[in-house]
Coordinates of C-alpha atoms and ligand atoms in Angstrom, one line a residue:
M25 CA 9.3 -16.9 38.1
Q26 CA 7.7 -17.3 34.5
S27 CA 5.2 -19.7 34.0
E28 CA 6.0 -22.9 32.0
Q29 CA 2.8 -22.6 30.1
P30 CA 3.0 -21.6 26.6
I31 CA 1.2 -18.5 25.5
R32 CA -1.7 -19.4 22.7
I33 CA -1.8 -17.0 20.0
V34 CA -4.7 -17.8 17.6
I35 CA -5.2 -16.1 14.3
A36 CA -8.6 -15.9 13.1
G37 CA -8.6 -16.0 9.1
G38 CA -5.9 -17.0 6.7
G39 CA -5.7 -14.0 3.9
T40 CA -3.0 -11.9 3.6
A41 CA -3.4 -11.0 6.9
G42 CA -3.6 -13.9 8.7
W43 CA -0.8 -15.5 6.8
M44 CA 1.6 -12.8 7.0
A45 CA 1.3 -12.7 10.9
A46 CA 1.4 -16.3 11.4
A47 CA 4.3 -16.7 9.6
A48 CA 6.1 -13.8 11.2
F49 CA 5.0 -14.8 14.7
A50 CA 6.6 -17.8 13.6
R51 CA 9.8 -16.6 12.8
F52 CA 9.9 -14.0 15.6
L53 CA 8.4 -16.0 18.7
G54 CA 10.3 -18.4 20.6
P55 CA 8.5 -21.8 21.5
R56 CA 7.1 -19.7 25.0
Y57 CA 4.1 -19.1 22.0
R58 CA 1.7 -21.6 20.5
I59 CA 0.4 -19.6 17.3
T60 CA -2.8 -21.5 15.9
L61 CA -4.4 -20.3 12.3
V62 CA -8.3 -20.8 11.7
E63 CA -9.5 -20.1 8.3
S64 CA -12.2 -21.5 6.3
E65 CA -11.8 -22.6 2.4
E66 CA -15.7 -22.0 2.1
I67 CA -15.5 -18.6 3.2
G68 CA -12.6 -18.0 0.8
T69 CA -10.5 -14.4 0.8
V70 CA -11.3 -11.2 -0.4
G71 CA -9.1 -12.4 -3.3
V72 CA -7.6 -9.2 -4.5
G73 CA -4.2 -7.0 -3.3
E74 CA -1.8 -7.4 -5.8
A75 CA 0.5 -3.9 -5.5
T76 CA 3.1 -3.1 -3.0
I77 CA 5.8 -0.5 -1.8
P78 CA 9.2 -1.2 -1.2
Q79 CA 8.8 -1.9 2.4
I80 CA 7.8 -5.5 1.6
R81 CA 11.1 -6.6 0.6
L82 CA 11.9 -5.7 4.6
F83 CA 9.3 -7.7 5.8
N84 CA 10.0 -10.8 3.2
A85 CA 14.2 -10.7 4.1
S86 CA 13.1 -10.7 7.6
L87 CA 11.9 -13.9 7.2
G88 CA 14.5 -15.1 5.1
I89 CA 12.8 -15.4 1.7
D90 CA 14.8 -15.7 -1.6
E91 CA 13.6 -13.0 -3.4
N92 CA 13.7 -14.4 -6.8
Q93 CA 11.9 -17.7 -5.2
F94 CA 8.8 -15.7 -3.9
I95 CA 8.6 -13.9 -7.1
A96 CA 8.5 -17.3 -9.4
A97 CA 5.7 -18.5 -6.7
T98 CA 3.6 -15.9 -6.8
Q99 CA 3.9 -14.9 -10.1
A100 CA 5.2 -11.4 -9.4
S101 CA 6.7 -8.0 -11.6
F102 CA 8.3 -5.6 -10.1
K103 CA 7.2 -2.3 -9.7
L104 CA 8.9 1.0 -9.4
A105 CA 6.2 3.5 -9.6
I106 CA 2.5 4.5 -10.0
E107 CA 1.5 6.1 -12.9
F108 CA -1.5 8.5 -12.6
V109 CA -3.6 9.2 -15.6
G110 CA -6.3 11.5 -16.2
W111 CA -6.7 12.8 -12.9
T112 CA -5.9 16.3 -14.0
K113 CA -6.2 18.1 -17.7
S114 CA -2.4 17.7 -17.5
G115 CA -3.2 14.4 -18.4
R116 CA -0.2 12.0 -16.6
Y117 CA 2.3 12.1 -13.9
M118 CA 4.0 9.4 -11.9
H119 CA 4.6 8.8 -8.5
A120 CA 7.9 7.3 -8.6
F121 CA 9.9 5.6 -5.4
G122 CA 13.0 7.0 -4.3
D123 CA 14.8 10.0 -5.1
V124 CA 13.9 12.7 -7.5
G125 CA 17.1 14.4 -7.9
R126 CA 20.0 14.9 -5.9
D127 CA 20.1 17.5 -3.0
N128 CA 22.8 19.7 -2.9
G129 CA 23.9 19.8 0.8
L130 CA 20.9 21.1 3.1
L131 CA 19.2 22.3 0.0
A132 CA 16.2 19.8 -0.8
F133 CA 16.7 18.9 -4.6
H134 CA 12.9 20.4 -5.1
H135 CA 13.9 23.6 -4.0
I136 CA 16.5 24.0 -7.0
W137 CA 13.9 22.7 -9.3
L138 CA 11.9 25.2 -8.5
R139 CA 13.9 28.0 -8.6
G140 CA 14.5 26.9 -12.0
L141 CA 11.0 26.6 -13.0
T142 CA 10.7 30.4 -12.4
E143 CA 13.4 30.9 -14.9
G144 CA 12.4 28.6 -17.7
L145 CA 15.3 26.2 -16.7
S146 CA 13.2 23.1 -15.2
R147 CA 11.7 20.4 -17.3
P148 CA 8.5 18.0 -15.6
L149 CA 9.9 16.6 -12.5
A150 CA 9.6 13.1 -13.5
G151 CA 12.5 13.6 -15.8
Y152 CA 15.1 13.8 -12.3
S153 CA 13.4 10.8 -10.9
L154 CA 15.7 7.5 -12.1
N155 CA 12.9 5.1 -10.9
N156 CA 10.6 7.2 -13.1
A157 CA 12.5 7.1 -16.0
A158 CA 13.3 3.4 -15.6
A159 CA 9.6 2.8 -15.7
L160 CA 8.8 4.4 -18.5
A161 CA 11.3 2.9 -20.4
N162 CA 10.1 -0.5 -19.4
R163 CA 13.3 -1.5 -17.8
M164 CA 14.4 -2.9 -14.5
Q165 CA 17.6 -3.4 -12.6
R166 CA 18.1 -4.3 -8.7
G167 CA 21.8 -3.2 -7.0
P168 CA 23.9 -0.3 -7.5
A169 CA 24.0 1.9 -10.3
R170 CA 26.4 0.8 -12.8
T171 CA 27.2 4.2 -14.5
A172 CA 27.3 7.0 -12.1
R173 CA 28.6 6.6 -8.5
M174 CA 26.4 9.4 -7.1
L175 CA 22.9 7.9 -8.5
P176 CA 21.2 5.9 -5.8
E177 CA 20.0 2.4 -5.9
M178 CA 16.5 1.9 -7.2
P179 CA 13.8 1.0 -4.8
Y180 CA 11.6 -1.6 -5.9
A181 CA 8.4 -2.7 -4.6
F182 CA 6.4 -5.9 -6.3
H183 CA 3.1 -6.9 -8.2
F184 CA 1.7 -10.4 -7.0
D185 CA -0.8 -12.7 -6.9
A186 CA -2.3 -12.2 -3.5
G187 CA -3.3 -15.8 -3.4
L188 CA -0.4 -17.3 -4.3
Y189 CA 1.8 -14.9 -1.6
A190 CA -0.6 -16.3 0.9
K191 CA 0.0 -20.1 -0.2
F192 CA 3.7 -19.3 0.0
L193 CA 3.4 -17.6 3.6
R194 CA 1.2 -20.4 4.9
E195 CA 4.2 -23.1 4.0
L196 CA 6.7 -21.1 6.1
A197 CA 4.5 -20.4 8.7
E198 CA 3.2 -24.5 8.9
S199 CA 6.9 -25.4 8.6
G200 CA 7.7 -23.1 11.3
G201 CA 5.4 -24.7 13.9
V202 CA 2.0 -22.8 13.1
E203 CA -0.9 -25.3 13.1
R204 CA -3.6 -24.3 10.6
I205 CA -7.4 -25.8 11.8
E206 CA -9.8 -25.8 8.8
G207 CA -13.5 -24.8 10.1
R208 CA -15.9 -22.1 10.0
I209 CA -15.9 -19.8 13.4
A210 CA -19.4 -20.0 14.5
S211 CA -19.5 -18.0 17.9
I212 CA -16.9 -16.4 20.1
E213 CA -16.7 -17.7 23.3
R214 CA -15.8 -15.0 26.3
D215 CA -15.0 -14.8 30.1
G216 CA -18.3 -13.7 32.2
E217 CA -16.1 -11.4 33.9
S218 CA -13.2 -9.7 32.4
G219 CA -14.8 -10.0 28.9
D220 CA -11.9 -11.2 27.3
V221 CA -11.9 -13.6 24.6
T222 CA -11.5 -17.4 25.7
A223 CA -12.1 -19.5 22.3
L224 CA -13.3 -19.9 19.0
R225 CA -16.1 -21.9 18.6
L226 CA -16.0 -23.4 15.7
D227 CA -19.0 -25.5 13.4
G228 CA -19.1 -29.0 14.8
A229 CA -18.5 -28.3 18.3
R230 CA -14.8 -27.7 18.2
E231 CA -13.4 -25.0 20.1
V232 CA -9.9 -23.4 19.8
A233 CA -8.6 -21.5 23.1
G234 CA -6.3 -19.0 23.0
D235 CA -4.6 -16.4 25.2
L236 CA -4.7 -13.6 22.7
F237 CA -6.4 -13.2 19.5
I238 CA -5.8 -12.1 16.3
D239 CA -8.9 -10.7 14.1
C240 CA -8.2 -11.3 10.5
T241 CA -11.2 -12.3 9.3
G242 CA -11.2 -9.5 6.5
F243 CA -14.4 -7.1 6.5
R244 CA -16.4 -9.4 8.8
A245 CA -14.4 -8.6 11.7
L246 CA -16.0 -11.3 14.0
L247 CA -14.1 -10.5 16.6
I248 CA -12.9 -6.9 17.0
G249 CA -16.7 -6.1 15.7
E250 CA -19.3 -8.5 16.0
A251 CA -18.0 -9.9 19.2
L252 CA -16.4 -6.7 21.5
G253 CA -18.4 -4.2 19.6
A254 CA -15.7 -1.5 18.3
G255 CA -17.2 1.1 16.2
Y256 CA -16.5 1.9 12.9
E257 CA -15.3 5.8 11.6
D258 CA -16.9 6.2 8.2
W259 CA -14.5 8.2 6.1
S260 CA -17.0 8.7 3.3
A261 CA -17.4 12.1 3.1
L262 CA -13.8 12.0 2.2
L263 CA -13.5 9.1 0.2
P264 CA -17.0 8.1 -1.3
C265 CA -15.7 5.3 -3.6
D266 CA -17.6 2.1 -1.6
R267 CA -17.0 0.0 -4.8
A268 CA -14.8 -2.5 -6.7
M269 CA -15.6 -4.4 -9.8
A270 CA -12.4 -6.5 -10.7
V271 CA -11.7 -8.9 -13.1
P272 CA -8.1 -10.4 -14.5
S273 CA -7.1 -9.9 -17.7
A274 CA -4.6 -12.0 -20.2
R275 CA -1.2 -10.7 -19.5
A276 CA -0.3 -7.5 -21.1
R277 CA 2.0 -7.2 -24.1
D278 CA 3.0 -4.1 -22.1
F279 CA 4.6 -5.7 -19.0
T280 CA 5.2 -2.4 -17.3
P281 CA 7.1 -2.3 -14.0
Y282 CA 4.3 0.0 -12.2
T283 CA 1.0 0.1 -11.6
R284 CA -1.3 2.4 -13.6
A285 CA -4.5 4.2 -11.8
T286 CA -6.2 5.8 -14.4
A287 CA -9.3 8.4 -13.3
H288 CA -13.0 8.1 -14.9
G289 CA -16.0 9.7 -14.5
A290 CA -16.6 8.6 -10.8
G291 CA -13.4 7.1 -9.2
W292 CA -10.8 5.2 -11.2
Q293 CA -9.7 1.8 -12.4
W294 CA -6.3 -0.1 -11.6
R295 CA -3.9 -2.1 -14.0
I296 CA -1.4 -4.3 -12.2
P297 CA 0.7 -6.9 -14.4
L298 CA 2.0 -10.3 -13.3
Q299 CA 3.5 -12.9 -15.0
H300 CA 0.5 -15.0 -15.7
R301 CA -2.2 -12.0 -15.9
T302 CA -3.0 -8.6 -15.5
G303 CA -4.9 -7.5 -12.5
N304 CA -7.7 -5.1 -13.3
G305 CA -10.3 -3.4 -11.5
L306 CA -12.3 -0.3 -11.5
V307 CA -13.0 1.6 -8.2
Y308 CA -16.3 3.9 -8.0
S309 CA -19.1 5.9 -5.6
S310 CA -22.3 3.9 -5.8
A311 CA -24.1 7.1 -5.9
H312 CA -22.6 8.1 -9.1
L313 CA -22.2 4.9 -11.3
S314 CA -24.5 1.8 -11.6
D315 CA -22.6 -1.6 -10.8
D316 CA -23.5 -2.4 -14.8
E317 CA -22.2 0.7 -16.4
A318 CA -18.7 -0.1 -13.8
A319 CA -18.9 -3.7 -15.2
A320 CA -19.0 -2.3 -19.2
R321 CA -16.5 0.5 -18.3
L322 CA -14.0 -2.0 -16.6
L323 CA -14.3 -4.2 -19.9
A324 CA -13.9 -1.4 -22.0
G325 CA -10.7 -0.2 -20.4
L326 CA -8.8 -3.5 -20.4
D327 CA -6.0 -3.9 -23.1
E328 CA -6.3 -7.5 -23.0
P329 CA -9.3 -10.1 -23.4
A330 CA -10.7 -10.9 -19.6
L331 CA -10.0 -14.1 -17.9
G332 CA -13.9 -14.0 -16.4
D333 CA -16.6 -12.2 -15.5
P334 CA -16.1 -8.9 -13.2
R335 CA -16.7 -9.3 -9.5
R336 CA -18.2 -7.1 -7.2
L337 CA -16.7 -6.1 -4.0
R338 CA -18.1 -3.5 -1.4
F339 CA -16.5 -1.6 1.2
T340 CA -16.7 1.4 3.1
A341 CA -13.4 3.5 3.8
G342 CA -12.7 4.0 7.4
K343 CA -11.0 2.8 10.2
R344 CA -11.8 0.9 13.4
Q345 CA -12.5 3.3 16.7
G346 CA -10.2 0.8 18.6
F347 CA -7.8 -1.7 16.9
W348 CA -6.8 -3.8 20.1
K349 CA -9.7 -4.4 22.6
H350 CA -9.5 -6.8 25.7
N351 CA -7.1 -9.3 24.3
V352 CA -8.0 -9.1 20.5
I353 CA -6.4 -7.2 18.0
A354 CA -7.4 -6.7 14.5
L355 CA -5.2 -6.9 11.2
G356 CA -6.0 -6.1 7.6
L357 CA -9.3 -5.7 6.7
A358 CA -11.1 -6.2 9.8
S359 CA -8.9 -3.1 10.8
G360 CA -10.3 -0.8 8.4
F361 CA -10.4 0.2 4.9
L362 CA -8.4 2.6 2.7
E363 CA -8.9 1.9 -1.3
P364 CA -5.7 0.8 -3.1
L365 CA -4.6 4.0 -4.9
E366 CA -1.7 4.0 -3.0
S367 CA -1.0 0.5 -2.3
T368 CA -1.1 0.6 1.1
S369 CA -3.3 -2.2 3.1
I370 CA -0.4 -5.2 2.7
H371 CA 2.1 -2.4 4.4
M372 CA -0.4 -1.7 7.0
I373 CA -0.5 -5.5 7.9
Q374 CA 3.1 -5.7 7.8
S375 CA 3.3 -2.5 10.2
G376 CA 0.5 -3.5 12.6
I377 CA 2.5 -7.0 12.8
E378 CA 5.6 -4.8 13.7
R379 CA 3.8 -2.9 16.4
I380 CA 2.3 -6.0 17.8
L381 CA 5.8 -7.7 17.9
K382 CA 7.6 -4.3 19.5
L383 CA 4.5 -4.3 21.9
L384 CA 4.0 -7.8 22.6
P385 CA 2.2 -9.0 25.6
G386 CA 3.5 -11.9 28.0
A387 CA 1.1 -13.9 30.2
G388 CA -1.3 -10.3 31.1
V389 CA -1.9 -7.4 28.7
S390 CA -1.8 -3.8 30.2
Q391 CA -4.0 -1.0 29.3
V392 CA -1.3 1.2 28.6
Q393 CA -0.1 -1.3 25.6
R394 CA -3.5 -0.9 23.8
D395 CA -3.4 2.9 24.0
E396 CA -0.4 3.2 22.2
Y397 CA -0.9 0.3 19.6
D398 CA -4.1 2.5 19.1
R399 CA -2.6 5.7 19.0
Q400 CA 0.4 4.4 16.5
T401 CA -2.7 2.6 14.4
H402 CA -4.8 5.8 14.1
L403 CA -2.0 8.1 13.2
E404 CA -0.8 5.7 10.5
Y405 CA -4.7 5.5 9.0
D406 CA -5.0 9.2 9.5
R407 CA -1.9 10.0 7.6
V408 CA -2.5 7.7 5.0
R409 CA -6.1 8.7 4.5
D410 CA -4.9 12.4 3.8
F411 CA -2.1 11.3 1.2
L412 CA -5.6 9.5 -0.4
V413 CA -7.4 12.4 -0.1
L414 CA -5.0 15.1 -1.8
H415 CA -5.3 13.1 -5.2
Y416 CA -8.9 13.7 -4.9
W417 CA -9.0 17.1 -4.3
A418 CA -6.6 18.5 -6.6
N419 CA -8.1 17.4 -9.5
D420 CA -9.8 19.5 -12.2
R421 CA -11.9 17.4 -13.7
D422 CA -15.3 18.4 -15.2
E423 CA -18.0 15.7 -13.7
P424 CA -20.0 16.1 -10.8
F425 CA -18.0 13.1 -9.1
W426 CA -15.0 15.6 -9.4
R427 CA -16.4 18.7 -8.7
E428 CA -17.6 17.5 -5.3
R429 CA -14.0 16.2 -4.5
R430 CA -12.9 19.7 -4.6
E431 CA -15.2 21.4 -2.5
V432 CA -14.6 19.0 0.8
P433 CA -13.0 20.5 3.3
L434 CA -9.5 19.1 4.2
P435 CA -8.7 17.4 6.9
E436 CA -6.6 19.9 9.4
G437 CA -2.9 17.8 8.6
L438 CA -3.3 17.9 5.0
E439 CA -4.5 21.4 5.0
H440 CA -1.4 22.1 6.8
K441 CA 0.8 20.4 4.3
V442 CA -0.7 21.6 1.3
A443 CA -0.3 25.5 2.9
L444 CA 3.1 25.4 3.5
W445 CA 3.8 23.7 0.0
R446 CA 1.9 26.7 -1.6
A447 CA 3.3 29.5 0.5
A448 CA 6.9 28.1 0.2
G449 CA 7.3 24.7 -1.5
Q450 CA 8.0 23.8 2.1
L451 CA 7.2 19.7 2.9
V452 CA 7.3 18.0 6.3
R453 CA 7.2 14.8 7.3
G454 CA 5.1 14.1 10.7
E455 CA 5.3 11.2 13.1
A456 CA 3.8 8.0 11.4
D457 CA 3.9 9.8 7.6
L458 CA 4.5 6.7 5.9
F459 CA 5.1 8.8 2.4
S460 CA 8.4 10.7 2.4
E461 CA 8.4 14.4 1.7
V462 CA 9.1 13.1 -2.4
A463 CA 6.3 11.1 -2.2
W464 CA 4.2 14.0 -1.5
L465 CA 6.3 16.5 -4.0
Q466 CA 5.2 14.2 -6.6
V467 CA 1.8 14.2 -5.9
L468 CA 1.3 18.0 -5.3
A469 CA 3.3 18.6 -8.0
G470 CA 1.7 15.9 -10.4
Q471 CA -1.9 17.3 -9.5
G472 CA -0.6 20.4 -10.7
I473 CA -0.8 22.2 -6.8
A474 CA 1.7 25.0 -7.7
A475 CA 4.3 26.6 -5.1
Q476 CA 4.4 30.2 -4.9
G477 CA 7.9 30.1 -3.3
H478 CA 11.4 28.2 -2.4
H479 CA 14.1 27.9 -0.3
P480 CA 16.2 31.4 0.0
L481 CA 19.2 29.0 -0.3
A482 CA 18.2 28.1 -3.7
D483 CA 18.7 31.7 -4.9
A484 CA 22.3 31.7 -3.9
V485 CA 23.1 29.3 -6.8
P486 CA 24.0 30.9 -10.1
R487 CA 22.1 30.8 -13.0
E488 CA 24.1 28.6 -15.2
Q489 CA 24.9 26.3 -12.0
V490 CA 21.1 25.3 -11.9
A491 CA 21.1 25.1 -14.9
E492 CA 23.8 22.5 -15.5
Y493 CA 22.6 20.8 -12.5
L494 CA 19.6 19.8 -13.9
E495 CA 20.7 18.6 -17.1
L496 CA 23.2 16.6 -15.1
V497 CA 20.6 14.9 -13.3
E498 CA 18.7 14.1 -16.4
A499 CA 21.5 12.8 -18.1
L500 CA 23.3 10.7 -15.5
N501 CA 19.3 9.0 -15.5
A502 CA 19.2 8.6 -18.8
R503 CA 22.3 7.3 -19.5
E504 CA 21.8 4.3 -16.4
V505 CA 18.6 3.7 -17.8
A506 CA 19.9 2.5 -21.2
Q507 CA 22.1 -0.2 -20.3
M508 CA 19.0 -1.0 -18.1
P509 CA 17.8 -4.9 -19.3
D510 CA 13.9 -4.9 -20.4
H511 CA 11.5 -5.2 -17.3
A512 CA 10.3 -8.8 -18.8
A513 CA 13.6 -10.1 -19.9
Y514 CA 15.0 -9.8 -16.7
V515 CA 12.0 -11.3 -14.7
A516 CA 13.0 -14.0 -17.1
Q517 CA 16.5 -14.2 -16.5
H518 CA 16.4 -13.8 -12.9
C519 CA 13.1 -15.3 -11.5
A520 CA 12.8 -18.8 -12.9
G521 CA 9.1 -19.6 -13.9
V522 CA 8.4 -16.8 -16.0
K523 CA 7.0 -16.8 -19.4
T524 CA 8.0 -13.7 -21.8
Ligands
FAD28 P1 -9.8 -11.5 3.3 O1 -8.7 -12.0 2.5 O2 -10.7 -11.5 3.4 O3 -9.2 -13.3 4.8 C1 -10.1 -13.2 5.6 C2 -9.9 -14.7 6.0 O4 -10.9 -14.9 7.3 C3 -10.2 -15.6 5.2 O5 -9.5 -16.8 5.2 C4 -11.4 -16.2 5.2 O6 -11.9 -17.7 5.1 C5 -11.6 -15.8 7.0 N1 -13.0 -16.0 7.9 C6 -13.5 -14.8 7.5 N2 -15.0 -15.5 7.9 C7 -14.5 -16.6 8.9 C8 -15.2 -17.5 9.8 N3 -16.5 -17.3 10.2 N4 -14.6 -18.9 10.2 C9 -13.6 -19.1 9.7 N5 -12.6 -18.3 9.0 C10 -13.2 -17.1 8.6 N6 -3.8 -4.0 -0.4 C11 -2.9 -3.7 -1.0 O7 -1.7 -3.5 -0.4 N7 -2.6 -3.7 -2.5 C12 -3.4 -3.4 -3.2 O8 -3.2 -3.6 -4.6 C13 -5.0 -3.8 -2.8 N8 -6.0 -3.7 -3.5 C14 -7.4 -4.0 -3.5 C15 -8.4 -3.7 -4.0 C16 -9.6 -3.8 -3.4 C17 -10.8 -3.9 -4.2 C18 -9.6 -4.5 -2.0 C19 -10.9 -4.6 -1.7 C20 -8.6 -4.6 -1.4 C21 -7.4 -4.3 -2.0 N9 -6.2 -4.5 -1.4 C22 -5.0 -3.9 -1.5 C23 -6.6 -4.6 0.2 C24 -6.1 -6.3 0.3 O9 -7.3 -6.9 -0.6 C25 -6.0 -6.4 1.9 O10 -5.5 -5.7 3.0 C26 -5.6 -8.2 2.1 O11 -6.0 -9.1 1.3 C27 -5.8 -8.5 3.0 O12 -6.8 -9.1 3.3 P2 -7.9 -9.8 4.8 O13 -6.6 -11.3 5.0 O14 -7.6 -8.7 5.9 O15 -9.3 -10.3 4.5

């Protein structure tokens, strides 16, 4: 017989991670679970994290969120791609969501493109991506293509105000029965025998007891790190940027449906357009750039006036050596940090929540559940890290920071991916690879790594057909984009609360 006692889940921390977890648990766990969230307004949240990837739409939809309402409530804009500027001497390229070109049966489009390159028939890869074409034209539409059935729907994500998103989720979670407790966690109580956490002790001698604890306390990692001593695997040798200087600026006239990541002498700068402002931040290595220089460089790179003083954030790239210890699971910044070059952190919170729900413990936890959670999370972290490292390694810039990046020995999995691409233009997606073949393709090609071969089946296609096919894909994309509305007008029309 099952115990009548509810299982108490305590979420420590109310940033994006805490409230995403609270909203999801409220939605998916039945009355057998009682959810409490503890947060401290005085401590506050990290206050950044504005660009996402398309999977966020699945998360929102699973919570029953109306997309237009969400866009209005979080001052969001649409995101079709990331533009990389200055990472190589050739200037700029896009990593757009969605397909590039159309596959021909078993033959992936990029093999036809590579074959075309050898005969001077292919144009830059970006021209064959509908998302890319729409992004550069500042256009947006949702739903099926209007002009040709063979065109795909455009996948999209959002740029949003992270503080407003947490507020939005808080309302949802509280209306779903989550209890919020305001207070500063002063210490963690543990069972003398098992070592499990039994309660959070708050200022003022209050205590919040629980059976399962989710550590969403951000970089502090109060439970998983401080109390349980889970170590941190430091990846600074691969990803040496350890600071960010962030500042909002006035809403950009150029209201782009894409994030921009512009390389500079010791890192890169993000630009994220929202409805009410633009988010900007300079990511840099403190060994190569002082904080004062970083602030000056950031301010000089804004396209509208700053709305405040730059704020400095410190971090160390890496991950926890264990994500689930005893009865504590780390989510968000408490679990590790990978810089926002490909906007992956919020997604990794989402996939952590999915994993928790799949491996959900009942009244007790078995070690094998913890091990499986850790195995999947380690893999996910490692794969995302490799994708980020590729951007840095494959540069041809002249500054010391960038020269050092080219000298770094690559992690094994990344080395294999690069070798396969170089030798035969081939791409493989392994278990837990967040990014698809087409994402790797765009970054490999965009960063100037040439493939020396292509699939032999591409040679079976007559030359004229290759030329016609490439032209057709580009022309269809251009025709579709021409009838799409302007991004700002689209947001104004569909998502109330917008100023254009
Ligand atoms: P936090 O926001 O720090 O929240 C921690 C919570 O714990 C707060 O509520 C705090 O009050 C509470 N807390 C801490 N200590 C105590 C205590 N003693 N008592 C009570 N409560 C406590 N991600 C993306 O996906 N896209 C991006 O574009 C992006 N950009 C980023 C840029 C930078 C510079 C950085 C640093 C991160 C970025 N991220 C991005 C990551 C993203 O910001 C985080 O993943 C996300 O905000 C989740 O943070 P969190 O909830 O884990 O931590």
